[in-house]
Amino acid sequence: MTPFRPPETRWRYRVLERLLLLLMPGIWLSCQAFTRLVSEALDRPATRREHGRLRLHRAICRLCRDNERHLQRISLLARQPGPGEPPPIAPARLERMRQAMDDATRNGK
Amino acid sequence: MAEIPGISLADLLSHAPALAHYARARLHEQATAEDLVQETLVTAVTQLQTFQGQSALRTWLIGILRHKILDHFRWQKRHPGDVPQREPSDDSGDRWFLPEGSWRLDPTAGLHALDADPQQVLENTQLRTDLARCMDKLSPALHRAFVLREVEQCDPDEICAITGISRESLAVTLYRARTGLRACLQAAWGTP
């Protein structure tokens, strides 16, 4: 992997992070904590406090903002069934299914 | 062969490809998916008198199949030894972060296809294919949790009951699955 070039605003992010850590120690989230919370918020409603923490971090960190959207899109994609025709089943396998159904009807309920 | 008014074996069998497609979206293995489809069709044949006809035949069959898939997941919980491998112990999500919790690697590189608006994303068949391929690469535990939560859209408490894990470890499992899929898509699109 090529070394990750920090985003152009990284120094600003750093300064802001330090500042917010100082001013609002309970409210500032690290990028890692933010990402974990983003995942959890897909499974349960976030509390008001969590909403606030998410909003604050989102406002400052472009990477996390984009990453959150990507994770949400992946979730969206998994939830919606895809269009198009289902692939066919091998004829031999289909024949075995028919056999099993035949046996089941013959043997009664 | 017993007489089944209105619905023939061939009618039922004609739904097999769609059922297999449905099952394959939820299971790692094509063979397992086809086995469960066969079980579904056999159940359908023996219980056809319970099919009232209020719903479409396909819907009724999918209902049976869904039960079988969830039963399969429950069975895996009771027989952990039969699941190929356990969770890898290394926390693969963490190589993305510096010790203090900011990004070490760019989590967004190469994912422009996911920046499109939701409707475009949903219509992107290449993206869908790549995501399906990446889901297959998840470990069984991550795959199961992700499928139950996102594909089946089960309630988290229900998933905990089926898989036998706590809410905390479900949260960690889903976090790993989601970030793992994102990383896999990045790798697939040439950003290792």
Tab-separated table of C-alpha atoms in Angstrom:
chain	number	residue	atom	x	y	z
A	1	MET	CA	0.000	0.000	0.000
A	2	THR	CA	1.302	3.429	-0.886
A	3	PRO	CA	1.701	5.548	2.211
A	4	PHE	CA	-1.490	7.434	2.879
A	5	ARG	CA	-1.038	11.127	2.120
A	6	PRO	CA	-2.891	12.947	4.829
A	7	PRO	CA	-5.790	14.995	3.509
A	8	GLU	CA	-4.928	18.587	2.750
A	9	THR	CA	-6.681	19.807	5.855
A	10	ARG	CA	-4.943	17.448	8.177
A	11	TRP	CA	-3.064	20.045	10.177
A	12	ARG	CA	-6.318	21.900	10.623
A	13	TYR	CA	-7.987	18.694	11.720
A	14	ARG	CA	-5.186	18.082	14.211
A	15	VAL	CA	-5.421	21.527	15.692
A	16	LEU	CA	-9.205	21.295	15.917
A	17	GLU	CA	-9.019	17.851	17.446
A	18	ARG	CA	-6.639	19.024	20.174
A	19	LEU	CA	-8.767	22.053	20.791
A	20	LEU	CA	-12.005	20.085	21.004
A	21	LEU	CA	-10.400	17.458	23.206
A	22	LEU	CA	-9.464	20.262	25.568
A	23	LEU	CA	-12.766	22.096	25.417
A	24	MET	CA	-15.189	19.183	25.150
A	25	PRO	CA	-13.412	16.050	26.309
A	26	GLY	CA	-16.634	14.029	26.570
A	27	ILE	CA	-17.966	14.985	23.185
A	28	TRP	CA	-15.092	14.605	20.773
A	29	LEU	CA	-14.848	11.216	19.019
A	30	SER	CA	-11.766	9.769	17.390
A	31	CYS	CA	-12.182	8.656	13.772
A	32	GLN	CA	-12.164	5.059	14.959
A	33	ALA	CA	-14.837	5.672	17.591
A	34	PHE	CA	-16.851	7.638	15.050
A	35	THR	CA	-16.762	4.770	12.566
A	36	ARG	CA	-17.831	2.258	15.216
A	37	LEU	CA	-20.721	4.480	16.179
A	38	VAL	CA	-21.726	4.895	12.540
A	39	SER	CA	-21.971	1.126	12.251
A	40	GLU	CA	-23.975	0.867	15.479
A	41	ALA	CA	-26.331	3.585	14.306
A	42	LEU	CA	-27.290	1.295	11.417
A	43	ASP	CA	-28.561	-1.230	13.980
A	44	ARG	CA	-30.174	0.869	16.679
A	45	PRO	CA	-31.310	4.470	16.990
A	46	ALA	CA	-28.485	6.673	18.250
A	47	THR	CA	-29.091	8.562	21.472
A	48	ARG	CA	-29.327	12.349	21.394
A	49	ARG	CA	-25.869	12.599	22.875
A	50	GLU	CA	-24.493	10.261	20.218
A	51	HIS	CA	-26.195	12.280	17.519
A	52	GLY	CA	-24.430	15.359	18.791
A	53	ARG	CA	-21.059	13.641	18.871
A	54	LEU	CA	-21.552	12.283	15.368
A	55	ARG	CA	-22.590	15.669	14.032
A	56	LEU	CA	-19.592	17.413	15.543
A	57	HIS	CA	-17.095	14.935	14.145
A	58	ARG	CA	-18.811	14.880	10.762
A	59	ALA	CA	-18.592	18.646	10.526
A	60	ILE	CA	-14.845	18.583	10.917
A	61	CYS	CA	-13.609	15.348	9.307
A	62	ARG	CA	-14.077	14.900	5.563
A	63	LEU	CA	-12.664	11.360	5.556
A	64	CYS	CA	-15.155	10.173	8.138
A	65	ARG	CA	-17.994	11.944	6.407
A	66	ASP	CA	-17.226	10.203	3.113
A	67	ASN	CA	-16.571	6.878	4.793
A	68	GLU	CA	-19.909	7.063	6.606
A	69	ARG	CA	-21.712	7.606	3.310
A	70	HIS	CA	-19.885	4.667	1.739
A	71	LEU	CA	-20.826	2.348	4.600
A	72	GLN	CA	-24.447	3.455	4.327
A	73	ARG	CA	-24.461	2.831	0.574
A	74	ILE	CA	-23.071	-0.677	1.085
A	75	SER	CA	-25.847	-1.353	3.592
A	76	LEU	CA	-28.444	0.036	1.197
A	77	LEU	CA	-27.142	-2.126	-1.617
A	78	ALA	CA	-27.290	-5.272	0.514
A	79	ARG	CA	-30.860	-4.528	1.566
A	80	GLN	CA	-32.296	-4.150	-1.921
A	81	PRO	CA	-32.589	-7.327	-3.966
A	82	GLY	CA	-30.836	-7.092	-7.285
A	83	PRO	CA	-32.749	-6.960	-10.555
A	84	GLY	CA	-32.421	-9.456	-13.350
A	85	GLU	CA	-33.021	-13.105	-14.054
A	86	PRO	CA	-31.816	-15.723	-11.545
A	87	PRO	CA	-29.091	-17.985	-12.949
A	88	PRO	CA	-30.334	-21.437	-14.007
A	89	ILE	CA	-29.773	-24.569	-11.934
A	90	ALA	CA	-27.804	-27.444	-13.456
A	91	PRO	CA	-30.240	-29.886	-15.129
A	92	ALA	CA	-28.884	-32.841	-13.116
A	93	ARG	CA	-29.454	-30.989	-9.838
A	94	LEU	CA	-32.943	-29.998	-10.942
A	95	GLU	CA	-33.662	-33.633	-11.764
A	96	ARG	CA	-32.564	-34.666	-8.258
A	97	MET	CA	-34.950	-32.090	-6.814
A	98	ARG	CA	-37.768	-33.517	-8.914
A	99	GLN	CA	-36.872	-37.029	-7.714
A	100	ALA	CA	-36.963	-35.936	-4.071
A	101	MET	CA	-40.377	-34.318	-4.593
A	102	ASP	CA	-41.612	-37.443	-6.343
A	103	ASP	CA	-40.456	-39.625	-3.449
A	104	ALA	CA	-42.124	-37.315	-0.946
A	105	THR	CA	-45.493	-37.488	-2.732
A	106	ARG	CA	-45.241	-41.240	-3.182
A	107	ASN	CA	-44.416	-41.861	0.491
A	108	GLY	CA	-47.437	-39.829	1.521
A	109	LYS	CA	-47.517	-37.051	4.010
B	1	MET	CA	-48.033	-39.633	-7.787
B	2	ALA	CA	-50.552	-37.974	-5.494
B	3	GLU	CA	-52.972	-35.597	-7.097
B	4	ILE	CA	-52.417	-32.013	-6.156
B	5	PRO	CA	-55.261	-29.896	-7.367
B	6	GLY	CA	-54.155	-27.012	-9.516
B	7	ILE	CA	-50.441	-27.122	-8.842
B	8	SER	CA	-48.129	-29.685	-10.393
B	9	LEU	CA	-44.588	-30.686	-9.445
B	10	ALA	CA	-43.428	-28.893	-12.558
B	11	ASP	CA	-45.132	-25.712	-11.346
B	12	LEU	CA	-43.263	-25.916	-8.066
B	13	LEU	CA	-40.021	-26.844	-9.761
B	14	SER	CA	-40.238	-23.842	-12.072
B	15	HIS	CA	-39.593	-21.651	-9.029
B	16	ALA	CA	-36.360	-23.494	-8.168
B	17	PRO	CA	-33.928	-21.068	-9.891
B	18	ALA	CA	-35.466	-18.039	-8.179
B	19	LEU	CA	-35.416	-19.846	-4.840
B	20	ALA	CA	-31.781	-20.848	-5.340
B	21	HIS	CA	-30.928	-17.246	-6.217
B	22	TYR	CA	-32.621	-16.074	-3.026
B	23	ALA	CA	-30.781	-18.672	-0.938
B	24	ARG	CA	-27.420	-18.014	-2.560
B	25	ALA	CA	-27.685	-14.320	-1.637
B	26	ARG	CA	-27.782	-15.480	1.998
B	27	LEU	CA	-25.430	-18.466	2.080
B	28	HIS	CA	-21.764	-18.917	1.327
B	29	GLU	CA	-22.147	-22.099	-0.686
B	30	GLN	CA	-24.094	-22.808	-3.840
B	31	ALA	CA	-24.459	-26.472	-2.791
B	32	THR	CA	-26.002	-25.554	0.580
B	33	ALA	CA	-28.330	-23.129	-1.151
B	34	GLU	CA	-29.514	-25.825	-3.553
B	35	ASP	CA	-29.939	-28.342	-0.725
B	36	LEU	CA	-32.205	-25.940	1.130
B	37	VAL	CA	-34.184	-25.286	-2.049
B	38	GLN	CA	-34.709	-29.030	-2.406
B	39	GLU	CA	-35.873	-29.272	1.227
B	40	THR	CA	-38.206	-26.367	0.596
B	41	LEU	CA	-39.752	-28.014	-2.461
B	42	VAL	CA	-40.196	-31.316	-0.601
B	43	THR	CA	-41.866	-29.498	2.288
B	44	ALA	CA	-44.054	-27.653	-0.196
B	45	VAL	CA	-45.149	-30.890	-1.864
B	46	THR	CA	-46.113	-32.515	1.428
B	47	GLN	CA	-47.859	-29.441	2.788
B	48	LEU	CA	-49.487	-28.143	-0.336
B	49	GLN	CA	-52.925	-28.505	1.285
B	50	THR	CA	-51.909	-25.722	3.709
B	51	PHE	CA	-51.282	-23.373	0.785
B	52	GLN	CA	-54.402	-21.261	0.756
B	53	GLY	CA	-53.684	-19.390	-2.394
B	54	GLN	CA	-54.083	-15.956	-0.823
B	55	SER	CA	-50.442	-15.260	-1.510
B	56	ALA	CA	-48.565	-16.013	-4.681
B	57	LEU	CA	-46.973	-19.449	-4.816
B	58	ARG	CA	-43.536	-17.826	-5.017
B	59	THR	CA	-44.168	-15.849	-1.827
B	60	TRP	CA	-45.308	-18.969	-0.009
B	61	LEU	CA	-42.219	-20.900	-1.137
B	62	ILE	CA	-39.887	-18.053	-0.151
B	63	GLY	CA	-41.519	-18.082	3.299
B	64	ILE	CA	-40.673	-21.766	3.725
B	65	LEU	CA	-37.159	-21.254	2.364
B	66	ARG	CA	-36.514	-18.346	4.712
B	67	HIS	CA	-37.405	-20.549	7.680
B	68	LYS	CA	-35.011	-23.196	6.446
B	69	ILE	CA	-32.201	-20.673	6.058
B	70	LEU	CA	-32.691	-19.317	9.582
B	71	ASP	CA	-32.830	-22.914	10.865
B	72	HIS	CA	-29.565	-23.557	9.056
B	73	PHE	CA	-27.966	-20.599	10.886
B	74	ARG	CA	-29.329	-21.925	14.209
B	75	TRP	CA	-27.914	-25.326	13.401
B	76	GLN	CA	-24.507	-23.726	12.752
B	77	LYS	CA	-24.664	-22.147	16.198
B	78	ARG	CA	-25.209	-25.570	17.806
B	79	HIS	CA	-22.469	-27.178	15.704
B	80	PRO	CA	-19.658	-24.631	15.683
B	81	GLY	CA	-17.201	-27.366	14.729
B	82	ASP	CA	-18.924	-27.750	11.373
B	83	VAL	CA	-18.328	-24.152	10.443
B	84	PRO	CA	-15.050	-24.210	8.507
B	85	GLN	CA	-12.957	-21.743	10.464
B	86	ARG	CA	-13.253	-19.605	13.533
B	87	GLU	CA	-12.927	-15.891	13.535
B	88	PRO	CA	-9.354	-14.840	12.741
B	89	SER	CA	-7.940	-13.398	15.924
B	90	ASP	CA	-6.140	-10.419	14.421
B	91	ASP	CA	-8.249	-7.296	14.484
B	92	SER	CA	-8.016	-6.603	10.783
B	93	GLY	CA	-10.088	-3.429	11.104
B	94	ASP	CA	-7.457	-1.823	13.248
B	95	ARG	CA	-4.665	-1.571	10.717
B	96	TRP	CA	-6.719	1.280	9.314
B	97	PHE	CA	-6.159	3.424	12.383
B	98	LEU	CA	-3.238	4.985	14.194
B	99	PRO	CA	-3.017	4.107	17.885
B	100	GLU	CA	-4.766	7.333	18.875
B	101	GLY	CA	-7.691	6.507	16.609
B	102	SER	CA	-7.266	8.687	13.532
B	103	TRP	CA	-6.998	7.209	10.057
B	104	ARG	CA	-3.712	5.630	9.049
B	105	LEU	CA	-4.971	4.617	5.583
B	106	ASP	CA	-7.444	6.405	3.382
B	107	PRO	CA	-10.825	4.657	3.817
B	108	THR	CA	-12.369	6.527	0.900
B	109	ALA	CA	-9.759	5.998	-1.829
B	110	GLY	CA	-11.154	4.496	-5.017
B	111	LEU	CA	-14.767	4.373	-3.861
B	112	HIS	CA	-16.168	7.033	-6.212
B	113	ALA	CA	-18.825	4.601	-7.439
B	114	LEU	CA	-20.351	4.762	-3.948
B	115	ASP	CA	-20.530	8.557	-4.091
B	116	ALA	CA	-23.345	8.483	-6.647
B	117	ASP	CA	-26.852	9.150	-5.414
B	118	PRO	CA	-28.674	6.139	-3.918
B	119	GLN	CA	-30.736	5.308	-6.992
B	120	GLN	CA	-27.649	5.199	-9.233
B	121	VAL	CA	-25.840	3.040	-6.695
B	122	LEU	CA	-28.739	0.576	-6.647
B	123	GLU	CA	-28.746	0.336	-10.435
B	124	ASN	CA	-25.002	-0.254	-10.678
B	125	THR	CA	-24.864	-3.960	-11.502
B	126	GLN	CA	-21.061	-4.075	-11.499
B	127	LEU	CA	-21.082	-2.732	-7.944
B	128	ARG	CA	-23.612	-5.400	-6.976
B	129	THR	CA	-21.491	-8.166	-8.452
B	130	ASP	CA	-18.383	-6.889	-6.676
B	131	LEU	CA	-20.239	-6.618	-3.375
B	132	ALA	CA	-21.547	-10.191	-3.706
B	133	ARG	CA	-18.002	-11.384	-4.374
B	134	CYS	CA	-16.724	-9.498	-1.344
B	135	MET	CA	-19.481	-10.948	0.840
B	136	ASP	CA	-18.296	-14.417	-0.121
B	137	LYS	CA	-14.865	-13.502	1.200
B	138	LEU	CA	-16.152	-12.669	4.681
B	139	SER	CA	-15.511	-15.276	7.350
B	140	PRO	CA	-18.601	-17.404	8.161
B	141	ALA	CA	-19.349	-15.531	11.393
B	142	LEU	CA	-19.130	-12.108	9.748
B	143	HIS	CA	-21.065	-13.290	6.711
B	144	ARG	CA	-23.868	-14.733	8.861
B	145	ALA	CA	-24.238	-11.588	10.961
B	146	PHE	CA	-24.156	-9.302	7.922
B	147	VAL	CA	-26.703	-11.377	6.011
B	148	LEU	CA	-29.093	-11.549	8.947
B	149	ARG	CA	-28.835	-7.848	9.610
B	150	GLU	CA	-28.667	-6.335	6.132
B	151	VAL	CA	-30.097	-8.862	3.696
B	152	GLU	CA	-32.745	-10.371	5.990
B	153	GLN	CA	-33.085	-7.139	7.974
B	154	CYS	CA	-33.613	-9.033	11.210
B	155	ASP	CA	-33.856	-7.173	14.473
B	156	PRO	CA	-30.482	-7.225	16.307
B	157	ASP	CA	-31.992	-9.064	19.286
B	158	GLU	CA	-33.317	-11.726	16.950
B	159	ILE	CA	-29.840	-12.103	15.399
B	160	CYS	CA	-28.346	-12.558	18.865
B	161	ALA	CA	-30.878	-15.327	19.556
B	162	ILE	CA	-30.119	-17.076	16.262
B	163	THR	CA	-26.335	-16.839	16.404
B	164	GLY	CA	-25.954	-17.049	20.177
B	165	ILE	CA	-23.721	-13.983	20.546
B	166	SER	CA	-24.166	-10.931	22.772
B	167	ARG	CA	-25.272	-7.506	21.588
B	168	GLU	CA	-21.744	-6.184	22.160
B	169	SER	CA	-20.082	-8.810	20.034
B	170	LEU	CA	-22.782	-8.440	17.382
B	171	ALA	CA	-21.918	-4.735	17.167
B	172	VAL	CA	-18.221	-5.579	16.766
B	173	THR	CA	-18.987	-8.332	14.254
B	174	LEU	CA	-21.140	-6.048	12.104
B	175	TYR	CA	-18.560	-3.267	12.314
B	176	ARG	CA	-15.908	-5.660	11.050
B	177	ALA	CA	-18.151	-7.001	8.320
B	178	ARG	CA	-19.067	-3.541	7.035
B	179	THR	CA	-15.567	-2.123	7.126
B	180	GLY	CA	-14.254	-5.399	5.707
B	181	LEU	CA	-16.609	-5.107	2.746
B	182	ARG	CA	-15.557	-1.519	2.190
B	183	ALA	CA	-11.894	-2.513	2.225
B	184	CYS	CA	-12.610	-5.425	-0.117
B	185	LEU	CA	-14.322	-3.103	-2.615
B	186	GLN	CA	-11.321	-0.787	-2.442
B	187	ALA	CA	-9.022	-3.714	-3.184
B	188	ALA	CA	-11.299	-4.896	-6.014
B	189	TRP	CA	-11.156	-1.455	-7.586
B	190	GLY	CA	-7.413	-1.251	-7.492
B	191	THR	CA	-6.775	0.570	-4.239
B	192	PRO	CA	-5.126	-2.021	-2.015
